[in-house]
Amino acid sequence: MPPTTRSTAAARRGDALDAAVSVLADRGYHGASVQAVARQAGISEPYVYRLFGNREQLFTAAIEEAFRLIREALGAAAEERRTDSTATPQDLLDAMARTYAELITDSRLLRVQLHAQAAAAAEPALQLVVRAAYQALVSDVQAWSQADDEAVQLFFARGMLCHLVVSVGIADDTEPWAHALAHNIRH
């Protein structure tokens, strides 16, 4: 009989975290449950609690994970573009914007951000988490691009507009109001 391989706690935590990102994306903070995460991860609900402590810590970790994935992808895009010694701050922001537009085709990350921002308006603990996530992201984008505040603000504003265009499905809408919002937005 071959030996049984057991998953490590770190591997199970990663499985639960990935499931929590999906559940949060699908159901939002107030609709997401630890039970749904456990079911999707293929582990018991008590084990999820053992790994994360409580529901808030589980979904806080899921929000942090989504933003970590975004930061990692934007950092890689900036690093790759920076290999060109003639790259300007705007070139670096453009490279990160292209990567972000591709990244949110995984609608889980887009929906986690949208749900997290909405829940942050009503949940002080989540507001702190989302605020810290954006603080890290903005600081990194500034450091990677060396762009001024106005350019970084525009980068994030266009990203938020990209959220709107994708989430309400107007990317290819030809109506004048939709075209006005979606024009030149990468999505």
CSV table of C-alpha atoms in Angstrom, one decimal:
chain,number,residue,atom,x,y,z
A,1,MET,CA,0.0,0.0,0.0
A,2,PRO,CA,1.5,3.4,-1.0
A,3,PRO,CA,2.1,5.9,1.7
A,4,THR,CA,-0.7,8.5,2.1
A,5,THR,CA,0.4,12.1,1.3
A,6,ARG,CA,-1.0,14.7,3.6
A,7,SER,CA,-1.3,18.3,2.7
A,8,THR,CA,0.6,20.7,4.8
A,9,ALA,CA,-1.2,23.5,6.7
A,10,ALA,CA,0.4,26.0,4.4
A,11,ALA,CA,-1.0,24.2,1.4
A,12,ARG,CA,-4.5,23.9,2.9
A,13,ARG,CA,-4.3,27.6,3.9
A,14,GLY,CA,-3.5,28.5,0.3
A,15,ASP,CA,-6.4,26.3,-0.9
A,16,ALA,CA,-8.8,28.0,1.5
A,17,LEU,CA,-7.5,31.5,0.6
A,18,ASP,CA,-8.0,30.8,-3.1
A,19,ALA,CA,-11.5,29.5,-2.3
A,20,ALA,CA,-12.2,32.6,-0.2
A,21,VAL,CA,-11.2,34.9,-3.0
A,22,SER,CA,-13.7,33.1,-5.3
A,23,VAL,CA,-16.5,33.0,-2.7
A,24,LEU,CA,-16.0,36.7,-1.9
A,25,ALA,CA,-16.0,37.5,-5.6
A,26,ASP,CA,-19.2,35.6,-6.2
A,27,ARG,CA,-21.2,36.5,-3.1
A,28,GLY,CA,-19.7,39.8,-1.7
A,29,TYR,CA,-18.6,40.2,1.9
A,30,HIS,CA,-22.0,40.1,3.5
A,31,GLY,CA,-23.1,37.0,1.5
A,32,ALA,CA,-19.9,35.0,1.7
A,33,SER,CA,-19.7,32.2,4.3
A,34,VAL,CA,-17.0,30.2,5.8
A,35,GLN,CA,-19.0,27.1,5.0
A,36,ALA,CA,-18.9,27.9,1.3
A,37,VAL,CA,-15.2,28.5,1.5
A,38,ALA,CA,-14.7,25.1,3.2
A,39,ARG,CA,-16.8,23.3,0.7
A,40,GLN,CA,-15.0,24.9,-2.3
A,41,ALA,CA,-11.5,24.2,-0.7
A,42,GLY,CA,-12.5,20.6,0.2
A,43,ILE,CA,-11.7,21.0,3.8
A,44,SER,CA,-13.8,21.1,7.0
A,45,GLU,CA,-15.3,24.4,8.3
A,46,PRO,CA,-13.6,23.9,11.7
A,47,TYR,CA,-10.3,23.6,9.9
A,48,VAL,CA,-10.9,26.9,8.0
A,49,TYR,CA,-11.5,28.5,11.4
A,50,ARG,CA,-8.3,26.9,12.8
A,51,LEU,CA,-6.3,28.3,9.8
A,52,PHE,CA,-7.8,31.9,9.9
A,53,GLY,CA,-9.4,32.4,13.3
A,54,ASN,CA,-12.7,33.9,12.3
A,55,ARG,CA,-14.8,34.9,9.3
A,56,GLU,CA,-13.5,38.5,9.2
A,57,GLN,CA,-9.9,37.4,9.3
A,58,LEU,CA,-10.6,34.9,6.5
A,59,PHE,CA,-12.1,37.4,4.2
A,60,THR,CA,-9.6,40.1,5.1
A,61,ALA,CA,-6.9,37.7,4.0
A,62,ALA,CA,-8.8,37.1,0.8
A,63,ILE,CA,-8.9,40.9,0.1
A,64,GLU,CA,-5.2,41.2,0.9
A,65,GLU,CA,-4.5,38.2,-1.4
A,66,ALA,CA,-6.3,39.8,-4.3
A,67,PHE,CA,-4.4,43.1,-3.9
A,68,ARG,CA,-1.1,41.1,-3.5
A,69,LEU,CA,-1.8,39.5,-6.9
A,70,ILE,CA,-2.4,42.9,-8.4
A,71,ARG,CA,0.7,44.4,-6.9
A,72,GLU,CA,2.8,41.5,-8.0
A,73,ALA,CA,1.6,41.7,-11.6
A,74,LEU,CA,2.0,45.5,-11.8
A,75,GLY,CA,5.5,45.3,-10.3
A,76,ALA,CA,6.5,42.7,-12.9
A,77,ALA,CA,5.1,44.8,-15.7
A,78,ALA,CA,7.0,47.9,-14.5
A,79,GLU,CA,10.2,45.9,-14.0
A,80,GLU,CA,10.0,44.4,-17.5
A,81,ARG,CA,9.4,47.9,-19.1
A,82,ARG,CA,12.2,49.4,-17.0
A,83,THR,CA,14.7,47.3,-18.9
A,84,ASP,CA,14.4,49.9,-21.7
A,85,SER,CA,16.5,52.7,-20.4
A,86,THR,CA,14.5,55.2,-22.4
A,87,ALA,CA,11.3,54.3,-20.6
A,88,THR,CA,9.5,57.4,-19.2
A,89,PRO,CA,7.3,57.4,-16.1
A,90,GLN,CA,4.3,57.4,-18.4
A,91,ASP,CA,5.7,54.4,-20.3
A,92,LEU,CA,5.9,52.5,-17.0
A,93,LEU,CA,2.4,53.5,-16.0
A,94,ASP,CA,1.1,52.5,-19.5
A,95,ALA,CA,2.8,49.1,-19.1
A,96,MET,CA,1.2,48.6,-15.7
A,97,ALA,CA,-2.2,49.7,-17.1
A,98,ARG,CA,-2.0,47.1,-19.9
A,99,THR,CA,-1.2,44.5,-17.4
A,100,TYR,CA,-4.0,45.5,-15.1
A,101,ALA,CA,-6.5,45.5,-18.0
A,102,GLU,CA,-5.4,41.9,-18.7
A,103,LEU,CA,-5.5,41.0,-15.1
A,104,ILE,CA,-9.1,42.0,-14.5
A,105,THR,CA,-10.2,39.7,-17.3
A,106,ASP,CA,-10.0,37.3,-14.3
A,107,SER,CA,-13.2,38.8,-13.0
A,108,ARG,CA,-12.6,37.4,-9.5
A,109,LEU,CA,-10.0,40.1,-8.9
A,110,LEU,CA,-12.2,42.8,-10.3
A,111,ARG,CA,-15.2,41.6,-8.2
A,112,VAL,CA,-13.2,41.3,-5.0
A,113,GLN,CA,-12.0,44.9,-5.4
A,114,LEU,CA,-15.6,46.1,-6.1
A,115,HIS,CA,-17.1,44.1,-3.2
A,116,ALA,CA,-14.3,45.1,-0.8
A,117,GLN,CA,-14.7,48.8,-1.6
A,118,ALA,CA,-18.5,48.6,-1.1
A,119,ALA,CA,-18.2,46.7,2.1
A,120,ALA,CA,-15.5,49.1,3.4
A,121,ALA,CA,-18.1,51.9,3.4
A,122,ALA,CA,-20.0,50.0,6.0
A,123,GLU,CA,-17.4,47.9,7.8
A,124,PRO,CA,-14.7,49.9,9.7
A,125,ALA,CA,-12.4,46.8,9.9
A,126,LEU,CA,-12.6,46.3,6.1
A,127,GLN,CA,-12.1,50.0,5.5
A,128,LEU,CA,-8.7,49.7,7.2
A,129,VAL,CA,-7.8,46.7,5.1
A,130,VAL,CA,-8.8,48.2,1.8
A,131,ARG,CA,-7.1,51.5,2.8
A,132,ALA,CA,-3.9,49.7,3.6
A,133,ALA,CA,-4.1,47.7,0.3
A,134,TYR,CA,-4.4,50.9,-1.7
A,135,GLN,CA,-1.7,52.7,0.3
A,136,ALA,CA,0.7,49.9,-0.6
A,137,LEU,CA,-0.5,49.8,-4.2
A,138,VAL,CA,-0.2,53.6,-4.7
A,139,SER,CA,3.1,53.7,-3.0
A,140,ASP,CA,4.5,50.9,-5.2
A,141,VAL,CA,3.1,52.4,-8.4
A,142,GLN,CA,4.7,55.8,-7.5
A,143,ALA,CA,8.0,54.1,-6.7
A,144,TRP,CA,8.0,51.8,-9.8
A,145,SER,CA,7.0,54.6,-12.2
A,146,GLN,CA,8.6,57.6,-10.6
A,147,ALA,CA,5.6,59.5,-12.0
A,148,ASP,CA,4.2,62.6,-10.3
A,149,ASP,CA,1.1,62.7,-8.2
A,150,GLU,CA,-1.1,63.9,-11.0
A,151,ALA,CA,-0.1,61.0,-13.3
A,152,VAL,CA,-0.5,58.4,-10.6
A,153,GLN,CA,-3.9,59.9,-9.7
A,154,LEU,CA,-5.0,59.6,-13.4
A,155,PHE,CA,-3.7,56.0,-13.5
A,156,PHE,CA,-5.9,55.1,-10.6
A,157,ALA,CA,-8.9,57.1,-11.9
A,158,ARG,CA,-8.7,55.3,-15.2
A,159,GLY,CA,-8.4,52.0,-13.4
A,160,MET,CA,-11.6,52.8,-11.5
A,161,LEU,CA,-13.3,53.8,-14.7
A,162,CYS,CA,-12.1,50.5,-16.2
A,163,HIS,CA,-13.9,48.8,-13.3
A,164,LEU,CA,-17.1,50.6,-14.2
A,165,VAL,CA,-16.8,49.8,-17.9
A,166,VAL,CA,-16.2,46.1,-17.3
A,167,SER,CA,-18.7,45.6,-14.5
A,168,VAL,CA,-21.6,47.2,-16.3
A,169,GLY,CA,-20.7,45.6,-19.6
A,170,ILE,CA,-20.3,48.7,-21.8
A,171,ALA,CA,-16.9,47.9,-23.3
A,172,ASP,CA,-18.4,47.4,-26.8
A,173,ASP,CA,-21.6,49.4,-26.4
A,174,THR,CA,-22.1,51.8,-29.2
A,175,GLU,CA,-24.6,54.1,-27.4
A,176,PRO,CA,-23.2,57.6,-27.0
A,177,TRP,CA,-23.2,57.7,-23.2
A,178,ALA,CA,-21.4,54.3,-23.1
A,179,HIS,CA,-18.9,55.3,-25.8
A,180,ALA,CA,-18.1,58.5,-23.8
A,181,LEU,CA,-17.2,56.4,-20.7
A,182,ALA,CA,-15.4,53.6,-22.5
A,183,HIS,CA,-13.5,55.6,-25.1
A,184,ASN,CA,-9.7,54.9,-24.8
A,185,ILE,CA,-10.2,52.8,-21.7
A,186,ARG,CA,-8.2,49.6,-21.8
A,187,HIS,CA,-10.3,46.7,-20.5
